[in-house]
């Protein structure tokens, strides 16, 4: 498996609190992604990064922000968590962009529950 | 918005039976990828198809990309209990923003020994 570590693996938080999820890679890949997985929706892209300090929105970016200050770390922040953000969050990396025959390698996921 | 639909959502088979999942896009795709996710696990890349009408095989798995590049299928011959999991297709929209794969909703395969 690709060297991807997500932390924490599980988190329970209250509505309105800020939450930061971390993705750390040891592969030196340029591209990093945050997806959320919900029943009936598959995997939906939240944000992605194509380099240090270079990020772009995905299809479900409202309520989320990201930062990438180092190649190896990609942070996902929920500024004020809501119950609709209860989900499993996956980080993924790819050597090249996902459109260039470059598969995504996923981390083990973070299960977030917002009460 | 642009969608990639998969059918069926769930399939239960007896070990040894065949299985097929279908993926359909509302728009033309430049390529399509397939992933497998074991229960409680993370998605793992299986294969990518790029050419119109392309067929690729991996042991008992056969992947096809439609002539119009709007649909794809994954066929498993003689299923085994190790095939249990959810299979996702993921399409790159032709002419769309790069690096934004659209995942299908997935097909959960259950295999009874």
JSON list of C-alpha atoms in Angstrom, two decimals:
[
{"chain": "A", "resi": 1, "resn": "UNK", "atom": "CA", "xyz": [0.00, 0.00, 0.00]},
{"chain": "A", "resi": 2, "resn": "UNK", "atom": "CA", "xyz": [1.02, 3.57, -0.71]},
{"chain": "A", "resi": 3, "resn": "UNK", "atom": "CA", "xyz": [2.41, 5.46, 2.27]},
{"chain": "A", "resi": 4, "resn": "UNK", "atom": "CA", "xyz": [-0.67, 7.41, 3.28]},
{"chain": "A", "resi": 5, "resn": "UNK", "atom": "CA", "xyz": [-1.64, 8.04, 6.87]},
{"chain": "A", "resi": 6, "resn": "UNK", "atom": "CA", "xyz": [-4.87, 9.67, 7.93]},
{"chain": "A", "resi": 7, "resn": "UNK", "atom": "CA", "xyz": [-5.45, 10.99, 11.42]},
{"chain": "A", "resi": 8, "resn": "UNK", "atom": "CA", "xyz": [-7.49, 10.64, 13.46]},
{"chain": "A", "resi": 9, "resn": "UNK", "atom": "CA", "xyz": [-9.09, 7.36, 12.40]},
{"chain": "A", "resi": 10, "resn": "UNK", "atom": "CA", "xyz": [-12.23, 8.11, 14.36]},
{"chain": "A", "resi": 11, "resn": "UNK", "atom": "CA", "xyz": [-13.63, 11.32, 15.78]},
{"chain": "A", "resi": 12, "resn": "UNK", "atom": "CA", "xyz": [-16.84, 12.35, 17.48]},
{"chain": "A", "resi": 13, "resn": "UNK", "atom": "CA", "xyz": [-17.49, 16.06, 17.75]},
{"chain": "A", "resi": 14, "resn": "UNK", "atom": "CA", "xyz": [-20.33, 18.39, 18.52]},
{"chain": "A", "resi": 15, "resn": "UNK", "atom": "CA", "xyz": [-22.19, 20.61, 16.10]},
{"chain": "A", "resi": 16, "resn": "UNK", "atom": "CA", "xyz": [-20.53, 23.98, 15.70]},
{"chain": "A", "resi": 17, "resn": "UNK", "atom": "CA", "xyz": [-17.03, 22.92, 16.68]},
{"chain": "A", "resi": 18, "resn": "UNK", "atom": "CA", "xyz": [-14.06, 23.15, 14.32]},
{"chain": "A", "resi": 19, "resn": "UNK", "atom": "CA", "xyz": [-12.46, 19.93, 13.15]},
{"chain": "A", "resi": 20, "resn": "UNK", "atom": "CA", "xyz": [-9.24, 19.30, 11.25]},
{"chain": "A", "resi": 21, "resn": "UNK", "atom": "CA", "xyz": [-8.39, 16.04, 9.55]},
{"chain": "A", "resi": 22, "resn": "UNK", "atom": "CA", "xyz": [-4.85, 15.31, 8.48]},
{"chain": "A", "resi": 23, "resn": "UNK", "atom": "CA", "xyz": [-3.45, 13.36, 5.57]},
{"chain": "A", "resi": 24, "resn": "UNK", "atom": "CA", "xyz": [0.24, 12.58, 5.45]},
{"chain": "A", "resi": 25, "resn": "UNK", "atom": "CA", "xyz": [2.03, 10.89, 2.54]},
{"chain": "A", "resi": 26, "resn": "UNK", "atom": "CA", "xyz": [5.55, 9.57, 2.17]},
{"chain": "A", "resi": 27, "resn": "UNK", "atom": "CA", "xyz": [5.37, 9.07, -1.63]},
{"chain": "A", "resi": 28, "resn": "UNK", "atom": "CA", "xyz": [6.23, 12.64, -2.62]},
{"chain": "A", "resi": 29, "resn": "UNK", "atom": "CA", "xyz": [3.22, 12.65, -4.98]},
{"chain": "A", "resi": 30, "resn": "UNK", "atom": "CA", "xyz": [2.13, 15.99, -6.34]},
{"chain": "A", "resi": 31, "resn": "UNK", "atom": "CA", "xyz": [-1.62, 15.44, -6.20]},
{"chain": "A", "resi": 32, "resn": "UNK", "atom": "CA", "xyz": [-3.67, 14.95, -3.04]},
{"chain": "A", "resi": 33, "resn": "UNK", "atom": "CA", "xyz": [-7.44, 14.69, -2.68]},
{"chain": "A", "resi": 34, "resn": "UNK", "atom": "CA", "xyz": [-10.11, 14.67, -0.02]},
{"chain": "A", "resi": 35, "resn": "UNK", "atom": "CA", "xyz": [-13.25, 12.60, -0.63]},
{"chain": "A", "resi": 36, "resn": "UNK", "atom": "CA", "xyz": [-16.25, 11.87, 1.53]},
{"chain": "A", "resi": 37, "resn": "UNK", "atom": "CA", "xyz": [-18.15, 8.61, 1.32]},
{"chain": "A", "resi": 38, "resn": "UNK", "atom": "CA", "xyz": [-21.82, 8.33, 2.16]},
{"chain": "A", "resi": 39, "resn": "UNK", "atom": "CA", "xyz": [-24.32, 5.53, 1.52]},
{"chain": "A", "resi": 40, "resn": "UNK", "atom": "CA", "xyz": [-26.01, 5.96, -1.83]},
{"chain": "A", "resi": 41, "resn": "UNK", "atom": "CA", "xyz": [-23.57, 8.62, -2.99]},
{"chain": "A", "resi": 42, "resn": "UNK", "atom": "CA", "xyz": [-20.33, 6.79, -3.51]},
{"chain": "A", "resi": 43, "resn": "UNK", "atom": "CA", "xyz": [-17.21, 8.92, -3.20]},
{"chain": "A", "resi": 44, "resn": "UNK", "atom": "CA", "xyz": [-17.51, 12.66, -3.71]},
{"chain": "A", "resi": 45, "resn": "UNK", "atom": "CA", "xyz": [-14.58, 15.01, -4.16]},
{"chain": "A", "resi": 46, "resn": "UNK", "atom": "CA", "xyz": [-14.36, 17.81, -1.59]},
{"chain": "A", "resi": 47, "resn": "UNK", "atom": "CA", "xyz": [-11.09, 19.52, -2.50]},
{"chain": "A", "resi": 48, "resn": "UNK", "atom": "CA", "xyz": [-7.85, 18.60, -4.12]},
{"chain": "A", "resi": 49, "resn": "UNK", "atom": "CA", "xyz": [-4.32, 19.95, -4.34]},
{"chain": "A", "resi": 50, "resn": "UNK", "atom": "CA", "xyz": [-1.90, 19.93, -7.25]},
{"chain": "A", "resi": 51, "resn": "UNK", "atom": "CA", "xyz": [1.06, 21.30, -5.34]},
{"chain": "A", "resi": 52, "resn": "UNK", "atom": "CA", "xyz": [2.13, 23.18, -2.26]},
{"chain": "A", "resi": 53, "resn": "UNK", "atom": "CA", "xyz": [-0.35, 26.00, -1.66]},
{"chain": "A", "resi": 54, "resn": "UNK", "atom": "CA", "xyz": [-2.22, 25.05, -4.87]},
{"chain": "A", "resi": 55, "resn": "UNK", "atom": "CA", "xyz": [-5.74, 23.81, -4.23]},
{"chain": "A", "resi": 56, "resn": "UNK", "atom": "CA", "xyz": [-9.07, 23.66, -6.03]},
{"chain": "A", "resi": 57, "resn": "UNK", "atom": "CA", "xyz": [-12.66, 22.87, -5.15]},
{"chain": "A", "resi": 58, "resn": "UNK", "atom": "CA", "xyz": [-14.45, 19.64, -5.82]},
{"chain": "A", "resi": 59, "resn": "UNK", "atom": "CA", "xyz": [-18.16, 18.94, -6.14]},
{"chain": "A", "resi": 60, "resn": "UNK", "atom": "CA", "xyz": [-19.03, 19.20, -2.42]},
{"chain": "A", "resi": 61, "resn": "UNK", "atom": "CA", "xyz": [-16.68, 21.88, -1.10]},
{"chain": "A", "resi": 62, "resn": "UNK", "atom": "CA", "xyz": [-19.17, 24.03, 0.85]},
{"chain": "A", "resi": 63, "resn": "UNK", "atom": "CA", "xyz": [-18.36, 24.04, 4.56]},
{"chain": "A", "resi": 64, "resn": "UNK", "atom": "CA", "xyz": [-14.83, 22.74, 4.03]},
{"chain": "A", "resi": 65, "resn": "UNK", "atom": "CA", "xyz": [-11.43, 24.35, 3.61]},
{"chain": "A", "resi": 66, "resn": "UNK", "atom": "CA", "xyz": [-8.03, 22.84, 2.93]},
{"chain": "A", "resi": 67, "resn": "UNK", "atom": "CA", "xyz": [-4.40, 23.74, 3.25]},
{"chain": "A", "resi": 68, "resn": "UNK", "atom": "CA", "xyz": [-1.19, 22.31, 1.92]},
{"chain": "A", "resi": 69, "resn": "UNK", "atom": "CA", "xyz": [1.93, 23.95, 3.28]},
{"chain": "A", "resi": 70, "resn": "UNK", "atom": "CA", "xyz": [4.18, 20.95, 2.62]},
{"chain": "A", "resi": 71, "resn": "UNK", "atom": "CA", "xyz": [4.18, 18.32, -0.11]},
{"chain": "A", "resi": 72, "resn": "UNK", "atom": "CA", "xyz": [3.52, 15.56, 2.37]},
{"chain": "A", "resi": 73, "resn": "UNK", "atom": "CA", "xyz": [0.61, 17.06, 4.31]},
{"chain": "A", "resi": 74, "resn": "UNK", "atom": "CA", "xyz": [-2.92, 17.95, 3.22]},
{"chain": "A", "resi": 75, "resn": "UNK", "atom": "CA", "xyz": [-5.32, 19.22, 5.88]},
{"chain": "A", "resi": 76, "resn": "UNK", "atom": "CA", "xyz": [-9.09, 19.29, 5.69]},
{"chain": "A", "resi": 77, "resn": "UNK", "atom": "CA", "xyz": [-10.90, 21.68, 8.03]},
{"chain": "A", "resi": 78, "resn": "UNK", "atom": "CA", "xyz": [-14.55, 21.86, 8.93]},
{"chain": "A", "resi": 79, "resn": "UNK", "atom": "CA", "xyz": [-14.80, 25.37, 10.33]},
{"chain": "A", "resi": 80, "resn": "UNK", "atom": "CA", "xyz": [-18.09, 24.71, 12.11]},
{"chain": "A", "resi": 81, "resn": "UNK", "atom": "CA", "xyz": [-19.14, 21.08, 11.93]},
{"chain": "A", "resi": 82, "resn": "UNK", "atom": "CA", "xyz": [-22.74, 20.18, 11.10]},
{"chain": "A", "resi": 83, "resn": "UNK", "atom": "CA", "xyz": [-24.55, 16.86, 11.35]},
{"chain": "A", "resi": 84, "resn": "UNK", "atom": "CA", "xyz": [-24.64, 16.65, 7.54]},
{"chain": "A", "resi": 85, "resn": "UNK", "atom": "CA", "xyz": [-20.86, 16.36, 7.62]},
{"chain": "A", "resi": 86, "resn": "UNK", "atom": "CA", "xyz": [-21.03, 13.05, 9.45]},
{"chain": "A", "resi": 87, "resn": "UNK", "atom": "CA", "xyz": [-19.28, 10.78, 7.01]},
{"chain": "A", "resi": 88, "resn": "UNK", "atom": "CA", "xyz": [-16.21, 8.72, 6.24]},
{"chain": "A", "resi": 89, "resn": "UNK", "atom": "CA", "xyz": [-13.45, 10.89, 4.83]},
{"chain": "A", "resi": 90, "resn": "UNK", "atom": "CA", "xyz": [-10.80, 9.47, 2.56]},
{"chain": "A", "resi": 91, "resn": "UNK", "atom": "CA", "xyz": [-7.58, 11.09, 1.51]},
{"chain": "A", "resi": 92, "resn": "UNK", "atom": "CA", "xyz": [-6.07, 10.00, -1.80]},
{"chain": "A", "resi": 93, "resn": "UNK", "atom": "CA", "xyz": [-2.88, 10.71, -3.68]},
{"chain": "A", "resi": 94, "resn": "UNK", "atom": "CA", "xyz": [-1.77, 10.31, -7.26]},
{"chain": "A", "resi": 95, "resn": "UNK", "atom": "CA", "xyz": [1.60, 10.73, -8.91]},
{"chain": "A", "resi": 96, "resn": "UNK", "atom": "CA", "xyz": [0.16, 12.64, -11.81]},
{"chain": "A", "resi": 97, "resn": "UNK", "atom": "CA", "xyz": [-3.33, 14.09, -12.19]},
{"chain": "A", "resi": 98, "resn": "UNK", "atom": "CA", "xyz": [-6.19, 11.62, -12.13]},
{"chain": "A", "resi": 99, "resn": "UNK", "atom": "CA", "xyz": [-6.78, 12.21, -15.84]},
{"chain": "A", "resi": 100, "resn": "UNK", "atom": "CA", "xyz": [-3.34, 10.93, -16.84]},
{"chain": "A", "resi": 101, "resn": "UNK", "atom": "CA", "xyz": [-3.45, 7.19, -16.30]},
{"chain": "A", "resi": 102, "resn": "UNK", "atom": "CA", "xyz": [-2.50, 7.79, -12.72]},
{"chain": "A", "resi": 103, "resn": "UNK", "atom": "CA", "xyz": [-4.61, 5.83, -10.26]},
{"chain": "A", "resi": 104, "resn": "UNK", "atom": "CA", "xyz": [-5.67, 7.14, -6.91]},
{"chain": "A", "resi": 105, "resn": "UNK", "atom": "CA", "xyz": [-4.18, 5.55, -3.81]},
{"chain": "A", "resi": 106, "resn": "UNK", "atom": "CA", "xyz": [-6.43, 5.93, -0.79]},
{"chain": "A", "resi": 107, "resn": "UNK", "atom": "CA", "xyz": [-5.71, 6.21, 2.89]},
{"chain": "A", "resi": 108, "resn": "UNK", "atom": "CA", "xyz": [-7.58, 4.13, 5.47]},
{"chain": "A", "resi": 109, "resn": "UNK", "atom": "CA", "xyz": [-10.18, 6.80, 6.10]},
{"chain": "A", "resi": 110, "resn": "UNK", "atom": "CA", "xyz": [-11.43, 8.88, 9.01]},
{"chain": "A", "resi": 111, "resn": "UNK", "atom": "CA", "xyz": [-14.87, 8.19, 10.42]},
{"chain": "A", "resi": 112, "resn": "UNK", "atom": "CA", "xyz": [-16.32, 11.49, 11.63]},
{"chain": "A", "resi": 113, "resn": "UNK", "atom": "CA", "xyz": [-19.51, 11.73, 13.66]},
{"chain": "A", "resi": 114, "resn": "UNK", "atom": "CA", "xyz": [-21.03, 15.13, 14.37]},
{"chain": "A", "resi": 115, "resn": "UNK", "atom": "CA", "xyz": [-23.59, 15.02, 17.19]},
{"chain": "B", "resi": 1, "resn": "UNK", "atom": "CA", "xyz": [-24.87, 17.90, -12.64]},
{"chain": "B", "resi": 2, "resn": "UNK", "atom": "CA", "xyz": [-22.73, 15.31, -14.30]},
{"chain": "B", "resi": 3, "resn": "UNK", "atom": "CA", "xyz": [-23.41, 11.86, -12.95]},
{"chain": "B", "resi": 4, "resn": "UNK", "atom": "CA", "xyz": [-22.08, 8.38, -13.17]},
{"chain": "B", "resi": 5, "resn": "UNK", "atom": "CA", "xyz": [-24.66, 5.78, -12.27]},
{"chain": "B", "resi": 6, "resn": "UNK", "atom": "CA", "xyz": [-24.03, 2.16, -11.39]},
{"chain": "B", "resi": 7, "resn": "UNK", "atom": "CA", "xyz": [-26.40, -0.78, -11.37]},
{"chain": "B", "resi": 8, "resn": "UNK", "atom": "CA", "xyz": [-27.23, -2.83, -9.52]},
{"chain": "B", "resi": 9, "resn": "UNK", "atom": "CA", "xyz": [-26.71, -1.27, -6.12]},
{"chain": "B", "resi": 10, "resn": "UNK", "atom": "CA", "xyz": [-26.49, -4.70, -4.53]},
{"chain": "B", "resi": 11, "resn": "UNK", "atom": "CA", "xyz": [-25.99, -8.21, -5.83]},
{"chain": "B", "resi": 12, "resn": "UNK", "atom": "CA", "xyz": [-26.03, -11.45, -3.90]},
{"chain": "B", "resi": 13, "resn": "UNK", "atom": "CA", "xyz": [-24.65, -14.55, -5.65]},
{"chain": "B", "resi": 14, "resn": "UNK", "atom": "CA", "xyz": [-23.73, -18.10, -4.83]},
{"chain": "B", "resi": 15, "resn": "UNK", "atom": "CA", "xyz": [-20.04, -18.86, -5.01]},
{"chain": "B", "resi": 16, "resn": "UNK", "atom": "CA", "xyz": [-19.21, -19.95, -8.55]},
{"chain": "B", "resi": 17, "resn": "UNK", "atom": "CA", "xyz": [-21.87, -17.79, -10.21]},
{"chain": "B", "resi": 18, "resn": "UNK", "atom": "CA", "xyz": [-20.97, -14.91, -12.47]},
{"chain": "B", "resi": 19, "resn": "UNK", "atom": "CA", "xyz": [-21.44, -11.24, -11.60]},
{"chain": "B", "resi": 20, "resn": "UNK", "atom": "CA", "xyz": [-21.67, -8.07, -13.67]},
{"chain": "B", "resi": 21, "resn": "UNK", "atom": "CA", "xyz": [-21.90, -4.42, -12.68]},
{"chain": "B", "resi": 22, "resn": "UNK", "atom": "CA", "xyz": [-22.70, -1.65, -15.14]},
{"chain": "B", "resi": 23, "resn": "UNK", "atom": "CA", "xyz": [-21.63, 1.96, -15.13]},
{"chain": "B", "resi": 24, "resn": "UNK", "atom": "CA", "xyz": [-23.36, 4.66, -17.18]},
{"chain": "B", "resi": 25, "resn": "UNK", "atom": "CA", "xyz": [-22.42, 8.29, -17.64]},
{"chain": "B", "resi": 26, "resn": "UNK", "atom": "CA", "xyz": [-24.65, 11.11, -18.81]},
{"chain": "B", "resi": 27, "resn": "UNK", "atom": "CA", "xyz": [-21.70, 12.55, -20.73]},
{"chain": "B", "resi": 28, "resn": "UNK", "atom": "CA", "xyz": [-18.75, 11.25, -22.71]},
{"chain": "B", "resi": 29, "resn": "UNK", "atom": "CA", "xyz": [-15.81, 10.11, -20.64]},
{"chain": "B", "resi": 30, "resn": "UNK", "atom": "CA", "xyz": [-12.15, 10.44, -21.54]},
{"chain": "B", "resi": 31, "resn": "UNK", "atom": "CA", "xyz": [-11.31, 7.44, -19.39]},
{"chain": "B", "resi": 32, "resn": "UNK", "atom": "CA", "xyz": [-12.78, 5.27, -16.70]},
{"chain": "B", "resi": 33, "resn": "UNK", "atom": "CA", "xyz": [-11.22, 3.62, -13.68]},
{"chain": "B", "resi": 34, "resn": "UNK", "atom": "CA", "xyz": [-12.47, 0.77, -11.51]},
{"chain": "B", "resi": 35, "resn": "UNK", "atom": "CA", "xyz": [-11.89, 0.37, -7.78]},
{"chain": "B", "resi": 36, "resn": "UNK", "atom": "CA", "xyz": [-12.73, -2.31, -5.22]},
{"chain": "B", "resi": 37, "resn": "UNK", "atom": "CA", "xyz": [-13.46, -1.61, -1.57]},
{"chain": "B", "resi": 38, "resn": "UNK", "atom": "CA", "xyz": [-13.56, -4.46, 0.90]},
{"chain": "B", "resi": 39, "resn": "UNK", "atom": "CA", "xyz": [-15.97, -4.09, 3.84]},
{"chain": "B", "resi": 40, "resn": "UNK", "atom": "CA", "xyz": [-14.45, -1.66, 6.33]},
{"chain": "B", "resi": 41, "resn": "UNK", "atom": "CA", "xyz": [-11.58, -0.90, 3.98]},
{"chain": "B", "resi": 42, "resn": "UNK", "atom": "CA", "xyz": [-10.53, 1.72, 1.52]},
{"chain": "B", "resi": 43, "resn": "UNK", "atom": "CA", "xyz": [-10.94, 1.77, -2.26]},
{"chain": "B", "resi": 44, "resn": "UNK", "atom": "CA", "xyz": [-8.17, 0.01, -4.17]},
{"chain": "B", "resi": 45, "resn": "UNK", "atom": "CA", "xyz": [-7.46, 0.70, -7.82]},
{"chain": "B", "resi": 46, "resn": "UNK", "atom": "CA", "xyz": [-8.12, -2.18, -10.20]},
{"chain": "B", "resi": 47, "resn": "UNK", "atom": "CA", "xyz": [-7.75, -0.86, -13.74]},
{"chain": "B", "resi": 48, "resn": "UNK", "atom": "CA", "xyz": [-8.12, 2.06, -16.14]},
{"chain": "B", "resi": 49, "resn": "UNK", "atom": "CA", "xyz": [-9.72, 1.99, -19.61]},
{"chain": "B", "resi": 50, "resn": "UNK", "atom": "CA", "xyz": [-9.04, 4.75, -22.11]},
{"chain": "B", "resi": 51, "resn": "UNK", "atom": "CA", "xyz": [-9.92, 3.65, -25.65]},
{"chain": "B", "resi": 52, "resn": "UNK", "atom": "CA", "xyz": [-13.36, 3.33, -27.16]},
{"chain": "B", "resi": 53, "resn": "UNK", "atom": "CA", "xyz": [-14.45, -0.32, -27.10]},
{"chain": "B", "resi": 54, "resn": "UNK", "atom": "CA", "xyz": [-11.47, -1.35, -24.98]},
{"chain": "B", "resi": 55, "resn": "UNK", "atom": "CA", "xyz": [-11.57, -4.70, -23.19]},
{"chain": "B", "resi": 56, "resn": "UNK", "atom": "CA", "xyz": [-9.10, -5.68, -20.48]},
{"chain": "B", "resi": 57, "resn": "UNK", "atom": "CA", "xyz": [-8.87, -8.82, -18.40]},
{"chain": "B", "resi": 58, "resn": "UNK", "atom": "CA", "xyz": [-7.40, -9.54, -15.00]},
{"chain": "B", "resi": 59, "resn": "UNK", "atom": "CA", "xyz": [-7.72, -13.26, -14.27]},
{"chain": "B", "resi": 60, "resn": "UNK", "atom": "CA", "xyz": [-11.48, -13.77, -13.68]},
{"chain": "B", "resi": 61, "resn": "UNK", "atom": "CA", "xyz": [-12.31, -10.05, -14.10]},
{"chain": "B", "resi": 62, "resn": "UNK", "atom": "CA", "xyz": [-13.21, -8.57, -17.49]},
{"chain": "B", "resi": 63, "resn": "UNK", "atom": "CA", "xyz": [-13.56, -4.83, -17.96]},
{"chain": "B", "resi": 64, "resn": "UNK", "atom": "CA", "xyz": [-15.16, -3.15, -20.96]},
{"chain": "B", "resi": 65, "resn": "UNK", "atom": "CA", "xyz": [-15.42, 0.45, -22.12]},
{"chain": "B", "resi": 66, "resn": "UNK", "atom": "CA", "xyz": [-18.31, 1.25, -24.44]},
{"chain": "B", "resi": 67, "resn": "UNK", "atom": "CA", "xyz": [-17.91, 2.39, -28.01]},
{"chain": "B", "resi": 68, "resn": "UNK", "atom": "CA", "xyz": [-19.42, 5.78, -27.19]},
{"chain": "B", "resi": 69, "resn": "UNK", "atom": "CA", "xyz": [-17.28, 6.05, -24.04]},
{"chain": "B", "resi": 70, "resn": "UNK", "atom": "CA", "xyz": [-20.36, 6.62, -21.94]},
{"chain": "B", "resi": 71, "resn": "UNK", "atom": "CA", "xyz": [-20.63, 3.23, -20.30]},
{"chain": "B", "resi": 72, "resn": "UNK", "atom": "CA", "xyz": [-18.50, 0.49, -18.85]},
{"chain": "B", "resi": 73, "resn": "UNK", "atom": "CA", "xyz": [-18.90, -2.89, -17.24]},
{"chain": "B", "resi": 74, "resn": "UNK", "atom": "CA", "xyz": [-17.06, -5.22, -14.92]},
{"chain": "B", "resi": 75, "resn": "UNK", "atom": "CA", "xyz": [-17.74, -8.93, -15.20]},
{"chain": "B", "resi": 76, "resn": "UNK", "atom": "CA", "xyz": [-16.48, -11.50, -12.72]},
{"chain": "B", "resi": 77, "resn": "UNK", "atom": "CA", "xyz": [-16.51, -15.13, -13.81]},
{"chain": "B", "resi": 78, "resn": "UNK", "atom": "CA", "xyz": [-17.06, -17.83, -11.19]},
{"chain": "B", "resi": 79, "resn": "UNK", "atom": "CA", "xyz": [-17.15, -15.61, -8.14]},
{"chain": "B", "resi": 80, "resn": "UNK", "atom": "CA", "xyz": [-15.21, -16.48, -5.01]},
{"chain": "B", "resi": 81, "resn": "UNK", "atom": "CA", "xyz": [-15.71, -15.32, -1.43]},
{"chain": "B", "resi": 82, "resn": "UNK", "atom": "CA", "xyz": [-12.63, -13.15, -1.85]},
{"chain": "B", "resi": 83, "resn": "UNK", "atom": "CA", "xyz": [-14.56, -11.08, -4.42]},
{"chain": "B", "resi": 84, "resn": "UNK", "atom": "CA", "xyz": [-16.85, -9.69, -1.70]},
{"chain": "B", "resi": 85, "resn": "UNK", "atom": "CA", "xyz": [-16.86, -5.90, -1.56]},
{"chain": "B", "resi": 86, "resn": "UNK", "atom": "CA", "xyz": [-18.11, -2.79, -3.28]},
{"chain": "B", "resi": 87, "resn": "UNK", "atom": "CA", "xyz": [-17.02, -2.10, -6.83]},
{"chain": "B", "resi": 88, "resn": "UNK", "atom": "CA", "xyz": [-16.85, 1.50, -7.98]},
{"chain": "B", "resi": 89, "resn": "UNK", "atom": "CA", "xyz": [-16.36, 2.94, -11.39]},
{"chain": "B", "resi": 90, "resn": "UNK", "atom": "CA", "xyz": [-14.89, 6.44, -11.67]},
{"chain": "B", "resi": 91, "resn": "UNK", "atom": "CA", "xyz": [-15.04, 8.50, -14.83]},
{"chain": "B", "resi": 92, "resn": "UNK", "atom": "CA", "xyz": [-13.03, 11.43, -16.07]},
{"chain": "B", "resi": 93, "resn": "UNK", "atom": "CA", "xyz": [-15.46, 13.71, -17.90]},
{"chain": "B", "resi": 94, "resn": "UNK", "atom": "CA", "xyz": [-14.29, 14.44, -21.45]},
{"chain": "B", "resi": 95, "resn": "UNK", "atom": "CA", "xyz": [-13.41, 18.10, -21.78]},
{"chain": "B", "resi": 96, "resn": "UNK", "atom": "CA", "xyz": [-14.14, 18.69, -18.15]},
{"chain": "B", "resi": 97, "resn": "UNK", "atom": "CA", "xyz": [-11.88, 19.92, -15.42]},
{"chain": "B", "resi": 98, "resn": "UNK", "atom": "CA", "xyz": [-8.88, 17.71, -15.04]},
{"chain": "B", "resi": 99, "resn": "UNK", "atom": "CA", "xyz": [-8.18, 15.76, -11.90]},
{"chain": "B", "resi": 100, "resn": "UNK", "atom": "CA", "xyz": [-11.85, 15.46, -11.03]},
{"chain": "B", "resi": 101, "resn": "UNK", "atom": "CA", "xyz": [-12.96, 11.89, -11.22]},
{"chain": "B", "resi": 102, "resn": "UNK", "atom": "CA", "xyz": [-16.69, 11.32, -10.84]},
{"chain": "B", "resi": 103, "resn": "UNK", "atom": "CA", "xyz": [-17.33, 8.16, -8.87]},
{"chain": "B", "resi": 104, "resn": "UNK", "atom": "CA", "xyz": [-20.32, 5.93, -9.43]},
{"chain": "B", "resi": 105, "resn": "UNK", "atom": "CA", "xyz": [-22.52, 4.97, -6.51]},
{"chain": "B", "resi": 106, "resn": "UNK", "atom": "CA", "xyz": [-20.99, 1.51, -6.33]},
{"chain": "B", "resi": 107, "resn": "UNK", "atom": "CA", "xyz": [-22.24, -2.06, -6.45]},
{"chain": "B", "resi": 108, "resn": "UNK", "atom": "CA", "xyz": [-22.02, -4.14, -3.29]},
{"chain": "B", "resi": 109, "resn": "UNK", "atom": "CA", "xyz": [-21.29, -7.78, -4.06]},
{"chain": "B", "resi": 110, "resn": "UNK", "atom": "CA", "xyz": [-22.11, -10.47, -1.53]},
{"chain": "B", "resi": 111, "resn": "UNK", "atom": "CA", "xyz": [-20.93, -14.03, -2.21]},
{"chain": "B", "resi": 112, "resn": "UNK", "atom": "CA", "xyz": [-22.45, -16.93, -0.37]},
{"chain": "B", "resi": 113, "resn": "UNK", "atom": "CA", "xyz": [-20.16, -19.97, 0.02]}
]
